[in-house]
mmCIF file of C-alpha atoms in Angstrom:
data_model
loop_
_atom_site.group_PDB
_atom_site.id
_atom_site.type_symbol
_atom_site.label_atom_id
_atom_site.label_comp_id
_atom_site.label_asym_id
_atom_site.label_seq_id
_atom_site.Cartn_x
_atom_site.Cartn_y
_atom_site.Cartn_z
ATOM 1 C CA MET A 1 9.331 -2.505 5.058
ATOM 2 C CA PRO A 2 7.292 -5.472 6.594
ATOM 3 C CA ARG A 3 7.546 -6.206 10.283
ATOM 4 C CA GLU A 4 9.595 -9.069 11.508
ATOM 5 C CA ARG A 5 8.208 -12.554 11.115
ATOM 6 C CA THR A 6 8.821 -15.994 12.835
ATOM 7 C CA ALA A 7 10.381 -18.355 10.358
ATOM 8 C CA ARG A 8 10.185 -22.043 10.363
ATOM 9 C CA PRO A 9 12.585 -23.808 12.748
ATOM 10 C CA SER A 10 15.815 -24.155 11.476
ATOM 11 C CA ALA A 11 17.279 -27.522 11.021
ATOM 12 C CA ASP A 12 20.038 -27.471 13.283
ATOM 13 C CA GLY A 13 17.600 -25.291 15.703
ATOM 14 C CA SER A 14 20.647 -23.046 16.322
ATOM 15 C CA PRO A 15 19.602 -19.276 17.033
ATOM 16 C CA THR A 16 21.928 -18.192 14.081
ATOM 17 C CA SER A 17 20.718 -20.431 11.608
ATOM 18 C CA GLY A 18 17.041 -19.311 12.650
ATOM 19 C CA ARG A 19 18.296 -15.492 12.047
ATOM 20 C CA LYS A 20 19.426 -16.503 8.985
ATOM 21 C CA SER A 21 16.357 -18.228 7.818
ATOM 22 C CA ALA A 22 14.284 -15.032 8.832
ATOM 23 C CA ARG A 23 16.541 -12.834 7.030
ATOM 24 C CA THR A 24 15.946 -15.023 3.909
ATOM 25 C CA ARG A 25 12.408 -14.954 4.273
ATOM 26 C CA GLU A 26 12.391 -11.393 4.517
ATOM 27 C CA ARG A 27 14.730 -11.086 1.392
ATOM 28 C CA ILE A 28 12.401 -13.391 -0.496
ATOM 29 C CA LEU A 29 9.366 -11.504 0.506
ATOM 30 C CA ALA A 30 11.015 -7.821 -0.556
ATOM 31 C CA ALA A 31 11.799 -9.183 -3.768
ATOM 32 C CA ALA A 32 8.368 -10.545 -4.385
ATOM 33 C CA ALA A 33 7.144 -7.175 -3.592
ATOM 34 C CA GLN A 34 9.717 -5.576 -5.952
ATOM 35 C CA VAL A 35 8.542 -8.029 -8.944
ATOM 36 C CA LEU A 36 4.924 -8.019 -8.421
ATOM 37 C CA SER A 37 5.180 -4.168 -8.665
ATOM 38 C CA ARG A 38 6.341 -4.222 -11.763
ATOM 39 C CA LYS A 39 5.188 -7.106 -13.580
ATOM 40 C CA GLY A 40 1.740 -7.731 -12.072
ATOM 41 C CA TRP A 41 0.100 -10.925 -10.630
ATOM 42 C CA ALA A 42 -0.118 -12.752 -14.070
ATOM 43 C CA GLY A 43 3.277 -11.880 -15.118
ATOM 44 C CA THR A 44 5.253 -12.546 -11.548
ATOM 45 C CA ARG A 45 7.212 -15.899 -11.748
ATOM 46 C CA LEU A 46 9.204 -17.570 -9.017
ATOM 47 C CA VAL A 47 12.398 -17.679 -10.863
ATOM 48 C CA ASP A 48 12.247 -13.766 -11.019
ATOM 49 C CA ILE A 49 11.805 -13.595 -7.380
ATOM 50 C CA ALA A 50 14.473 -15.751 -6.731
ATOM 51 C CA GLU A 51 16.777 -13.932 -8.990
ATOM 52 C CA VAL A 52 16.058 -10.565 -7.054
ATOM 53 C CA ALA A 53 16.377 -12.423 -3.888
ATOM 54 C CA GLU A 54 19.762 -14.180 -4.935
ATOM 55 C CA VAL A 55 18.234 -17.501 -3.777
ATOM 56 C CA GLN A 56 17.468 -20.657 -5.619
ATOM 57 C CA ALA A 57 13.811 -20.785 -7.281
ATOM 58 C CA PRO A 58 12.792 -24.139 -5.048
ATOM 59 C CA ALA A 59 14.041 -22.179 -1.739
ATOM 60 C CA VAL A 60 10.696 -20.004 -1.839
ATOM 61 C CA TYR A 61 8.660 -23.428 -1.311
ATOM 62 C CA TYR A 62 10.530 -23.726 2.062
ATOM 63 C CA TYR A 63 8.698 -20.703 3.424
ATOM 64 C CA TRP A 64 5.452 -20.743 1.172
ATOM 65 C CA PRO A 65 3.555 -23.814 -0.178
ATOM 66 C CA ALA A 66 2.677 -22.099 -3.170
ATOM 67 C CA ARG A 67 3.347 -19.073 -5.184
ATOM 68 C CA GLU A 68 -0.256 -17.631 -4.684
ATOM 69 C CA ASP A 69 0.531 -17.726 -0.816
ATOM 70 C CA LEU A 70 3.682 -15.451 -1.359
ATOM 71 C CA LEU A 71 2.098 -13.156 -3.797
ATOM 72 C CA ALA A 72 -0.837 -12.909 -1.120
ATOM 73 C CA GLU A 73 1.397 -12.083 1.867
ATOM 74 C CA VAL A 74 2.946 -9.294 -0.296
ATOM 75 C CA VAL A 75 -0.489 -7.732 -0.931
ATOM 76 C CA THR A 76 -1.573 -7.946 2.765
ATOM 77 C CA VAL A 77 1.537 -6.242 3.960
ATOM 78 C CA GLY A 78 1.462 -3.737 1.586
ATOM 79 C CA GLN A 79 -2.570 -2.800 2.464
ATOM 80 C CA GLN A 80 -1.205 -2.864 6.194
ATOM 81 C CA ALA A 81 1.937 -0.601 5.416
ATOM 82 C CA THR A 82 -0.353 1.772 3.989
ATOM 83 C CA LEU A 83 -3.261 1.858 6.406
ATOM 84 C CA GLU A 84 -0.625 2.204 9.400
ATOM 85 C CA HIS A 85 1.253 4.901 7.842
ATOM 86 C CA VAL A 86 -1.936 6.928 6.863
ATOM 87 C CA VAL A 87 -3.465 6.536 10.584
ATOM 88 C CA ALA A 88 -0.028 7.570 12.303
ATOM 89 C CA SER A 89 0.087 10.258 10.076
ATOM 90 C CA LEU A 90 -3.250 11.499 11.029
ATOM 91 C CA ALA A 91 -2.627 10.897 14.797
ATOM 92 C CA ALA A 92 0.194 13.059 14.697
ATOM 93 C CA LEU A 93 -1.944 15.990 14.155
ATOM 94 C CA PRO A 94 -3.164 18.327 16.803
ATOM 95 C CA ASP A 95 -6.636 17.858 18.290
ATOM 96 C CA ASP A 96 -7.869 21.094 16.790
ATOM 97 C CA ALA A 97 -7.138 20.316 13.159
ATOM 98 C CA SER A 98 -9.953 20.810 10.821
ATOM 99 C CA ALA A 99 -11.761 18.088 9.097
ATOM 100 C CA PHE A 100 -9.991 19.154 5.650
ATOM 101 C CA ASP A 101 -6.453 19.417 7.329
ATOM 102 C CA ARG A 102 -6.621 15.932 8.222
ATOM 103 C CA ILE A 103 -8.025 15.097 4.648
ATOM 104 C CA ASP A 104 -5.143 16.742 3.469
ATOM 105 C CA ARG A 105 -2.763 14.757 5.824
ATOM 106 C CA ALA A 106 -4.130 11.737 4.927
ATOM 107 C CA ILE A 107 -3.574 12.699 0.717
ATOM 108 C CA ALA A 108 0.077 13.418 1.641
ATOM 109 C CA ALA A 109 0.634 10.122 3.604
ATOM 110 C CA HIS A 110 -0.976 8.045 0.965
ATOM 111 C CA LEU A 111 0.783 9.261 -1.915
ATOM 112 C CA GLU A 112 4.196 9.269 0.173
ATOM 113 C CA VAL A 113 3.939 5.407 1.318
ATOM 114 C CA VAL A 114 2.917 4.235 -2.177
ATOM 115 C CA LEU A 115 5.164 6.645 -4.393
ATOM 116 C CA ARG A 116 8.296 6.130 -2.032
ATOM 117 C CA ARG A 117 8.366 4.684 1.144
ATOM 118 C CA SER A 118 7.007 0.934 0.385
ATOM 119 C CA GLU A 119 7.032 -1.421 -2.615
ATOM 120 C CA PHE A 120 4.617 -3.510 -0.913
ATOM 121 C CA SER A 121 2.296 -0.901 -0.890
ATOM 122 C CA LEU A 122 2.599 0.108 -4.679
ATOM 123 C CA ALA A 123 2.316 -3.841 -4.987
ATOM 124 C CA ALA A 124 -0.685 -4.087 -3.291
ATOM 125 C CA ILE A 125 -2.389 -1.112 -5.106
ATOM 126 C CA ARG A 126 -1.296 -2.163 -8.515
ATOM 127 C CA ASN A 127 -2.517 -5.721 -8.178
ATOM 128 C CA ALA A 128 -5.684 -5.106 -6.446
ATOM 129 C CA ALA A 129 -7.922 -5.555 -9.791
ATOM 130 C CA GLN A 130 -5.735 -8.771 -10.620
ATOM 131 C CA LEU A 131 -6.112 -10.887 -7.847
ATOM 132 C CA PRO A 132 -7.745 -14.336 -8.259
ATOM 133 C CA ALA A 133 -11.381 -14.498 -6.937
ATOM 134 C CA ASP A 134 -10.452 -16.450 -3.586
ATOM 135 C CA ILE A 135 -7.600 -14.376 -2.697
ATOM 136 C CA ARG A 136 -9.079 -10.989 -3.375
ATOM 137 C CA GLU A 137 -12.192 -12.185 -1.238
ATOM 138 C CA ARG A 138 -9.348 -12.378 1.762
ATOM 139 C CA GLN A 139 -8.085 -8.985 0.931
ATOM 140 C CA LEU A 140 -11.234 -7.201 0.826
ATOM 141 C CA VAL A 141 -10.901 -6.945 4.582
ATOM 142 C CA GLY A 142 -7.878 -4.917 4.472
ATOM 143 C CA GLN A 143 -9.597 -2.804 1.873
ATOM 144 C CA ARG A 144 -12.437 -2.097 3.986
ATOM 145 C CA ALA A 145 -10.449 -0.984 6.858
ATOM 146 C CA TYR A 146 -8.616 1.455 4.812
ATOM 147 C CA ALA A 147 -11.953 2.760 3.327
ATOM 148 C CA ASP A 148 -13.394 3.031 6.695
ATOM 149 C CA VAL A 149 -10.521 5.550 7.521
ATOM 150 C CA TRP A 150 -11.459 7.659 4.357
ATOM 151 C CA ARG A 151 -15.184 7.553 5.174
ATOM 152 C CA GLY A 152 -14.440 8.686 8.654
ATOM 153 C CA LEU A 153 -12.438 11.744 7.107
ATOM 154 C CA VAL A 154 -15.369 12.469 4.755
ATOM 155 C CA GLU A 155 -18.022 12.083 7.160
ATOM 156 C CA ASP A 156 -16.174 14.466 9.461
ATOM 157 C CA ALA A 157 -15.919 17.291 6.769
ATOM 158 C CA VAL A 158 -19.775 17.081 6.244
ATOM 159 C CA ALA A 159 -20.359 17.299 10.157
ATOM 160 C CA ALA A 160 -18.301 20.222 10.549
ATOM 161 C CA GLY A 161 -19.508 21.909 7.426
ATOM 162 C CA GLU A 162 -16.481 21.958 5.681
ATOM 163 C CA LEU A 163 -17.615 19.734 2.702
ATOM 164 C CA THR A 164 -19.617 21.600 0.037
ATOM 165 C CA ALA A 165 -23.313 20.751 -0.396
ATOM 166 C CA ASP A 166 -23.716 20.200 -4.004
ATOM 167 C CA VAL A 167 -21.404 17.217 -4.207
ATOM 168 C CA ASP A 168 -22.220 13.720 -3.169
ATOM 169 C CA ALA A 169 -19.817 12.461 0.059
ATOM 170 C CA ARG A 170 -19.403 8.978 -1.263
ATOM 171 C CA ALA A 171 -18.669 9.735 -4.916
ATOM 172 C CA ALA A 172 -16.216 12.425 -3.668
ATOM 173 C CA ARG A 173 -14.584 9.964 -1.608
ATOM 174 C CA MET A 174 -14.464 7.092 -4.348
ATOM 175 C CA LEU A 175 -13.060 9.831 -6.642
ATOM 176 C CA VAL A 176 -10.385 11.045 -4.241
ATOM 177 C CA LEU A 177 -9.064 7.412 -3.301
ATOM 178 C CA GLY A 178 -9.194 6.489 -7.070
ATOM 179 C CA ALA A 179 -6.949 9.405 -8.003
ATOM 180 C CA LEU A 180 -4.727 8.521 -5.260
ATOM 181 C CA ASN A 181 -4.448 5.085 -6.088
ATOM 182 C CA TRP A 182 -3.646 5.841 -10.123
ATOM 183 C CA ALA A 183 -0.647 8.042 -9.124
ATOM 184 C CA PRO A 184 1.763 5.296 -9.466
ATOM 185 C CA GLU A 185 0.755 4.341 -13.275
ATOM 186 C CA TRP A 186 1.847 7.967 -14.310
ATOM 187 C CA TRP A 187 3.971 9.804 -11.842
ATOM 188 C CA ASN A 188 7.512 10.201 -12.726
ATOM 189 C CA PRO A 189 10.300 11.644 -10.484
ATOM 190 C CA GLU A 190 12.389 12.945 -12.860
ATOM 191 C CA ARG A 191 9.177 15.374 -14.507
ATOM 192 C CA GLY A 192 7.950 16.263 -11.180
ATOM 193 C CA SER A 193 8.453 16.087 -7.247
ATOM 194 C CA LEU A 194 6.399 14.135 -4.803
ATOM 195 C CA GLU A 195 6.252 17.328 -2.950
ATOM 196 C CA ASP A 196 4.758 18.778 -6.248
ATOM 197 C CA VAL A 197 2.442 16.077 -6.461
ATOM 198 C CA VAL A 198 1.018 16.055 -2.917
ATOM 199 C CA ALA A 199 0.538 19.832 -2.953
ATOM 200 C CA THR A 200 -1.215 19.737 -6.346
ATOM 201 C CA THR A 201 -3.553 16.836 -5.244
ATOM 202 C CA GLN A 202 -4.333 18.780 -1.814
ATOM 203 C CA HIS A 203 -5.208 22.043 -3.773
ATOM 204 C CA VAL A 204 -7.445 20.164 -6.311
ATOM 205 C CA VAL A 205 -9.383 18.308 -3.467
ATOM 206 C CA ARG A 206 -9.635 21.340 -1.323
ATOM 207 C CA ARG A 207 -10.858 23.655 -4.399
ATOM 208 C CA GLY A 208 -13.367 21.072 -5.399
ATOM 209 C CA LEU A 209 -14.992 19.908 -2.281
ATOM 210 C CA THR A 210 -14.723 22.761 0.508
ATOM 211 C CA ARG A 211 -17.719 24.808 1.128
ATOM 212 C CA ARG A 212 -16.689 28.485 -0.286
#
């Protein structure tokens, strides 16, 4: 879930009103993530967000000047949630973890946050290609930060001699990330558990990329 944000000062300036305003803002933001992840950038309407958040549609403009600003914040929060969860999961591994142990952990963390933990992460991934040009330019900063994590993981595997010599490291990285980001489009929890998806992905990546 998104971190606590500072809301605009309330009309009466009281602490209670300020906390209520902050909660309303977070509720609208969470509703926007839910609608955006399901309807896409073009199909997301403020009236739909307001209905989920249980507020009147004009109330959204108290916190964001335009629909695009609200949706852009959802994407930013989603990118950060994915990055932070993967980085924290990697940091929890022992220092002697192998390069592919770290790749395995990153695969699991990515699928966990996108498929189960964060509607924001799901919305960010599903709408990455739909963003208007000016907003996409701003979001590229977060995308590059996450790409750097995966670039480091693959480079470590190359340096450790764990990556098979007959594959292109950049192509391998992009294919793995593409597969992870596509998972929300086909995964159905009624037809297979998240744990099975994680294990299968890890198996496929290891079998395809590790040196024999």
